[in-house]
Short mmCIF file of C-alpha atoms in Angstrom, two decimals:
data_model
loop_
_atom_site.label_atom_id
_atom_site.label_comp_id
_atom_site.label_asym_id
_atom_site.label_seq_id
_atom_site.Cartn_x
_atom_site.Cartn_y
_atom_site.Cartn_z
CA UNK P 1292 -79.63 42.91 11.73
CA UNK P 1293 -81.41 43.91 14.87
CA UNK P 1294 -83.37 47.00 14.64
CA UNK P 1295 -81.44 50.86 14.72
CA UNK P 1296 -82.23 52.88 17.63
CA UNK P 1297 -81.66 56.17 16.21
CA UNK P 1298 -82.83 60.02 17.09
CA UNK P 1299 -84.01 62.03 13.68
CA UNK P 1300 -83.35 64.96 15.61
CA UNK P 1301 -79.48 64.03 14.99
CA UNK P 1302 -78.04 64.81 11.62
CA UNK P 1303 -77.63 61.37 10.34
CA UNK P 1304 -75.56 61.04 7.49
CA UNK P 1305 -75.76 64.33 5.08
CA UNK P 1306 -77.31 64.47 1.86
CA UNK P 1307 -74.12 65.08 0.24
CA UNK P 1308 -72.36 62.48 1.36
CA UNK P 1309 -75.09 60.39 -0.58
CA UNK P 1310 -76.07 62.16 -3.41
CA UNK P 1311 -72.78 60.72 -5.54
CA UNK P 1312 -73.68 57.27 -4.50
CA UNK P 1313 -77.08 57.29 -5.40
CA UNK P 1314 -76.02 58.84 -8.83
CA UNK P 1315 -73.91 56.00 -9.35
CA UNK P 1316 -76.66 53.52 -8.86
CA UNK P 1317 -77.99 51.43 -11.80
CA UNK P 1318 -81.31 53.08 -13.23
CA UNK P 1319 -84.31 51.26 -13.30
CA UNK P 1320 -86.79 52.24 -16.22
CA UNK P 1321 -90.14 50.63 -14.06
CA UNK P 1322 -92.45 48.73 -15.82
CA UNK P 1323 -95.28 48.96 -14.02
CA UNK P 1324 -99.54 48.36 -14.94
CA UNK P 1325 -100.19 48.89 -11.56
CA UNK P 1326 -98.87 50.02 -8.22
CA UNK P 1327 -100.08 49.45 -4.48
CA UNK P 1328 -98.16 51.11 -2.37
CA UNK P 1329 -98.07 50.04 1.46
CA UNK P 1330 -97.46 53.00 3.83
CA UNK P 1331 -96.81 52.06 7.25
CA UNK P 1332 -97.60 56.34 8.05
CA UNK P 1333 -99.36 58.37 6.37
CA UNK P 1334 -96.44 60.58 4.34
CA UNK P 1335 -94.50 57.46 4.17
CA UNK P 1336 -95.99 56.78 0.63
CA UNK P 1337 -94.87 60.25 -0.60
CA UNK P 1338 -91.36 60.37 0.63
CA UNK P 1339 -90.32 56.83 -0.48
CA UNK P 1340 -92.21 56.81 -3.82
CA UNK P 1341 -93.68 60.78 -4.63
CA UNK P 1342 -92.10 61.42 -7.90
CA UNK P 1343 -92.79 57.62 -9.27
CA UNK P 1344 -96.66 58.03 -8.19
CA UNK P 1345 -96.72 61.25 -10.18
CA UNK P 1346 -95.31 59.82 -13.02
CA UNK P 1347 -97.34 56.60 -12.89
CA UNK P 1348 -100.41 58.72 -12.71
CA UNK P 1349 -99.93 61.01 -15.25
CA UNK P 1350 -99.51 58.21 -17.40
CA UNK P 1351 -103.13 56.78 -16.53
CA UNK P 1352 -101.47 54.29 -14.32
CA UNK P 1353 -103.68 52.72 -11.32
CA UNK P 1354 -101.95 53.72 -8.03
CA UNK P 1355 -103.16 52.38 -4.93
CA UNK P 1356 -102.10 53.27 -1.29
CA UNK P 1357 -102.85 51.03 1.65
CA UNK P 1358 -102.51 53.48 4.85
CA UNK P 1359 -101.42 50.92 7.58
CA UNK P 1360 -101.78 53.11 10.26
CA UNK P 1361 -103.01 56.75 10.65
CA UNK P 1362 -99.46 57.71 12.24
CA UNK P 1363 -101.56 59.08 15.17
CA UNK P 1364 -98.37 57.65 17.65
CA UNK P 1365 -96.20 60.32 15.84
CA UNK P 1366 -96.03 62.50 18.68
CA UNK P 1367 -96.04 60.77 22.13
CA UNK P 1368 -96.63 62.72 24.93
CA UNK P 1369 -97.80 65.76 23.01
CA UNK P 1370 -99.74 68.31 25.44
CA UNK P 1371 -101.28 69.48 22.53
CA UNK P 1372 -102.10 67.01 20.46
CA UNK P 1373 -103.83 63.63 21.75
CA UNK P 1374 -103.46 60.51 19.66
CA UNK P 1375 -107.23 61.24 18.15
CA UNK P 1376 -106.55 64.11 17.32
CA UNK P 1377 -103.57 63.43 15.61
CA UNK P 1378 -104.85 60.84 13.57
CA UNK P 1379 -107.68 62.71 12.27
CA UNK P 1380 -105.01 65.71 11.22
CA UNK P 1381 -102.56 62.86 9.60
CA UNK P 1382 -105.56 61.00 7.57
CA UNK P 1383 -106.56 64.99 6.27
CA UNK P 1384 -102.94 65.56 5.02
CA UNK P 1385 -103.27 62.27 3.27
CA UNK P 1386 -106.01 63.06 1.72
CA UNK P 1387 -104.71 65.94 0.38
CA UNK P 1388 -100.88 64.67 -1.13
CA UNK P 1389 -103.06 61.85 -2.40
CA UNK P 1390 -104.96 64.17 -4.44
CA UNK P 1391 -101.72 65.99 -5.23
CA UNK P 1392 -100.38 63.20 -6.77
CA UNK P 1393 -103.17 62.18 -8.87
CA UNK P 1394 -104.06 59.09 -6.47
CA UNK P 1395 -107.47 58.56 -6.29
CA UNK P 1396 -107.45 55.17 -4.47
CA UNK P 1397 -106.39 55.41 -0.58
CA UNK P 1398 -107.38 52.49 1.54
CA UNK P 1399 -107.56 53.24 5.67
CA UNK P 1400 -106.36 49.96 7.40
CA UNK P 1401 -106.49 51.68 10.49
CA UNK P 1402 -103.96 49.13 12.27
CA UNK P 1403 -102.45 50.67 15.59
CA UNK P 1404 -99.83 53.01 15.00
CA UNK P 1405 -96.22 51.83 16.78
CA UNK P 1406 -97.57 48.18 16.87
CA UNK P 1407 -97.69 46.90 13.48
CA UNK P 1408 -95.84 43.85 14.49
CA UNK P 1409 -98.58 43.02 16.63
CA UNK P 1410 -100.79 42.20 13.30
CA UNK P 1411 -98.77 41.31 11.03
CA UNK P 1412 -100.82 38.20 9.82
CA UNK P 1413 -104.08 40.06 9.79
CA UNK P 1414 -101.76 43.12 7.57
CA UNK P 1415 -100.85 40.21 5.47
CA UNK P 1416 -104.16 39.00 4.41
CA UNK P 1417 -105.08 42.87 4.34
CA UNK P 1418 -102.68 43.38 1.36
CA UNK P 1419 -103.38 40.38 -0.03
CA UNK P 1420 -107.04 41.50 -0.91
CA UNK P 1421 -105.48 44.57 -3.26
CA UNK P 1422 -103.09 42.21 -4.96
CA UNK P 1423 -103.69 40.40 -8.09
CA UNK P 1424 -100.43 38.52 -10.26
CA UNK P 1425 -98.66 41.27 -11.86
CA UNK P 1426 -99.23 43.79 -10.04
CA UNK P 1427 -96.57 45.86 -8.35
CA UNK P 1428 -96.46 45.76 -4.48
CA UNK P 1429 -93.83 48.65 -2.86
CA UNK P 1430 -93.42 48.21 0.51
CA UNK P 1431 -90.59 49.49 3.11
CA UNK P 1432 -87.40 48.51 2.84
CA UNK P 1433 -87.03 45.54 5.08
CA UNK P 1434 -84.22 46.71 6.80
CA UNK P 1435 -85.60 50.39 7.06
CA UNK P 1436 -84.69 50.25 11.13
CA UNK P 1437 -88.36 51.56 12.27
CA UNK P 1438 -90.71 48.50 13.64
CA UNK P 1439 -93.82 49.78 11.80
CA UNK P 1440 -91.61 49.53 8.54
CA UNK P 1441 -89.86 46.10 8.60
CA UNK P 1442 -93.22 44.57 9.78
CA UNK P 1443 -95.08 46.05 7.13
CA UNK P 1444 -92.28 45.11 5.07
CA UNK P 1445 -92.70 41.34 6.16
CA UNK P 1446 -96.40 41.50 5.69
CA UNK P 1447 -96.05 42.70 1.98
CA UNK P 1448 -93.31 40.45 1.05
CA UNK P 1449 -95.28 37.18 2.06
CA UNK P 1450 -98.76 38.77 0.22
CA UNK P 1451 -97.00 39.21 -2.78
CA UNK P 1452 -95.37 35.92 -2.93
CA UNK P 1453 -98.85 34.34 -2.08
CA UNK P 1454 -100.86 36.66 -5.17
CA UNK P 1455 -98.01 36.67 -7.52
CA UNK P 1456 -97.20 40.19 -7.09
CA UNK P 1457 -93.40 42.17 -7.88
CA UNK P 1458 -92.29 43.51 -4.75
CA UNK P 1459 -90.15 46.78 -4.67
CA UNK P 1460 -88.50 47.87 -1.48
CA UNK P 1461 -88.62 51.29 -0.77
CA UNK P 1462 -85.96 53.02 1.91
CA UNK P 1463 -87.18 56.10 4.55
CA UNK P 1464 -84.80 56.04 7.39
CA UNK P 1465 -82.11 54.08 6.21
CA UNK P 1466 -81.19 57.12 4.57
CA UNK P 1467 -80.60 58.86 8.15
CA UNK P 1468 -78.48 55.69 10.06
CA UNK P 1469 -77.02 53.90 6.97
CA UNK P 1470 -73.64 55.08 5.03
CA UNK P 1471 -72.24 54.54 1.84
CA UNK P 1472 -71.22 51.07 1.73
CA UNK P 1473 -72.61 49.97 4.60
CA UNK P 1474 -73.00 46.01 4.85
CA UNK P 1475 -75.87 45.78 6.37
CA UNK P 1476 -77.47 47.04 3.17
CA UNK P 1477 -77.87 45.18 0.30
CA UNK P 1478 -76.58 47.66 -2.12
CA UNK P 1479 -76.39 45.04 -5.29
CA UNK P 1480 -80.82 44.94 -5.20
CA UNK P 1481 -80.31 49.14 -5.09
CA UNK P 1482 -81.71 51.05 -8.31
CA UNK P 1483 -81.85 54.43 -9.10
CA UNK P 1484 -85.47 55.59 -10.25
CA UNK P 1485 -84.44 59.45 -12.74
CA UNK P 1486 -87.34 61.49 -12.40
CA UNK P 1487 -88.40 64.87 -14.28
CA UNK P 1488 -88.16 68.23 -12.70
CA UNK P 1489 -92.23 68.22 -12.82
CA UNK P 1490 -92.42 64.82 -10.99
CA UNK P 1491 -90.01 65.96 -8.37
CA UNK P 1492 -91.36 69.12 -7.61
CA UNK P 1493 -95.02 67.61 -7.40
CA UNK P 1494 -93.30 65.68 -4.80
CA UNK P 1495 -92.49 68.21 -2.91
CA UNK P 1496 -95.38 69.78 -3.24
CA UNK P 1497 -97.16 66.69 -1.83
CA UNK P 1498 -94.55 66.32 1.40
CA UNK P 1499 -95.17 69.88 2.08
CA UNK P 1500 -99.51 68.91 3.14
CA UNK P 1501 -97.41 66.92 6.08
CA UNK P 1502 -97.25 70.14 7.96
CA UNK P 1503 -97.41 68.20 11.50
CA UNK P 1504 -94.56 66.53 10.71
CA UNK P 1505 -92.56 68.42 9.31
CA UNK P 1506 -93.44 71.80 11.77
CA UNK P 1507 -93.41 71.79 15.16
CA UNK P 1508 -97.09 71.15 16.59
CA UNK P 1509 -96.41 74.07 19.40
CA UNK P 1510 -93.03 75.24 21.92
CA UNK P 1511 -93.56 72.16 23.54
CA UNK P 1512 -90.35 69.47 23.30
CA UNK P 1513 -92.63 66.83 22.85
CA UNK P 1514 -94.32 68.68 19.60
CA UNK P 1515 -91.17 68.84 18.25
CA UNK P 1516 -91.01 67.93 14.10
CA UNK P 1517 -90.73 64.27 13.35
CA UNK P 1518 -89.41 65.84 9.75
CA UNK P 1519 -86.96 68.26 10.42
CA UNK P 1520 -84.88 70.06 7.00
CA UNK P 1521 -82.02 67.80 7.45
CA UNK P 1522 -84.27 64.68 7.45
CA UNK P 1523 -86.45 66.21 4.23
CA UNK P 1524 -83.57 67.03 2.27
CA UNK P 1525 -81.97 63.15 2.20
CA UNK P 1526 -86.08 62.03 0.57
CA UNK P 1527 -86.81 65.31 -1.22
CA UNK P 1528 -83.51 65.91 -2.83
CA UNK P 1529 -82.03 62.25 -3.63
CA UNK P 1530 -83.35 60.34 -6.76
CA UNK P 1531 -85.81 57.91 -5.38
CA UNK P 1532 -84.30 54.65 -4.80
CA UNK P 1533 -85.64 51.67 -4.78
CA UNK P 1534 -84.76 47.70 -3.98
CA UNK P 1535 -85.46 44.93 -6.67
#
């Protein structure tokens, strides 16, 4: 599958148009001693995998995010906001969902945002050094349709076969291109992850630090949100699903 060229200004497909296909997914109780999670952006980690980190943590499980980039490409062209700038704004509200979550582990790879591809074998042996055999490795879904994602997804899927890690999959903008059925998606690896009201809503407590994503940075066209509602609702108000 070639990569989607898609526009998360458009509505995608709607939340409830999923929500009765994720319920019907198998549920997967995770087993997990400890989890690295590899963000190719900073908020990536939250939306994909908030509730489960919250969980994990609260139950004195080791969480570990690997921040590929520092997501300071998110707004190109801004006449507001230069790439330095940004990055130094998107590592902050990292910091602070991190902390949110109870993660007390975040590790700055500081690759170039928008170019992962470029370095994926150096982002290969970068994982590798957090992995050890049985630990759990979540990475992007590896047909998520964003470059940054499906090479970070590459990356972590050859790490963890080298170190003996379990890899989990997790989907961001699949949920905005993809459908229901859709064959490019391997729904048979798709689990449902149930997650308390607590969990959930320190989820959303985390996604909400991401205010220059998911607000306009000024009037500007070019600082419009990356996040707008209809994007947030499909990873704030779905289960989090994951692929096995």
């Amino acid at each position: 599958m070639a990569l989607r060229h898609f526009d998360q200004s458009e509505p995608g497909t709607p939340t409830t148009t999923w929500r009765p296909w994720v319920a019907d997914l198998p549920v997967l109780t995770p087993d997990i001693e400890a989890l690295v999670i590899l963000a190719p952006h900073p908020d990536d980690e939250v939306l994909g995998l908030g509730a489960l980190t919250a969980a994990l943590t609260s139950a004195g499980v080791s969480v570990t995010i690997l921040a590929v980039t520092d997501g300071e490409s998110s707004h190109p062209g801004s006449p507001t906001h230069p790439p330095s700038t940004l990055r130094a704004i998107r590592r902050r509200e990292s910091a602070t969902a991190a902390e949110i979550l109870g993660v007390a582990r975040v590790v700055r790879l500081a690759l170039p945002d928008g170019a992962v591809a470029d370095h994926e074998a150096a982002l290969t042996d970068l994982v590798g050094d957090h992995l050890t055999p049985g630990v759990t490795l979540a990475v992007p879904l590896h047909r998520d349709g964003h470059p940054d994602h499906e090479a970070a997804a590459r990356a972590g899927a050859v790490a963890a076969r080298t170190h003996r890690a379990r890899l989990l999959e997790y989907p961001i903008w699949m949920w905005h291109w993809s459908h229901p059925a859709d064959p490019d998606i391997d729904w048979a690896r798709a689990r449902r992850l149930v997650s308390s009201p607590e969990f959930a809503a320190r989820k959303r407590h985390a996604a909400a630090a991401f205010t220059s994503q998911t607000a306009p940075l000024s009037p500007a066209p070019a600082d419009r949100a990356v996040l707008p509602p209809h994007v947030l609702s499909r990873l704030l108000d779905l289960d989090e699903v994951v692929f096995v």
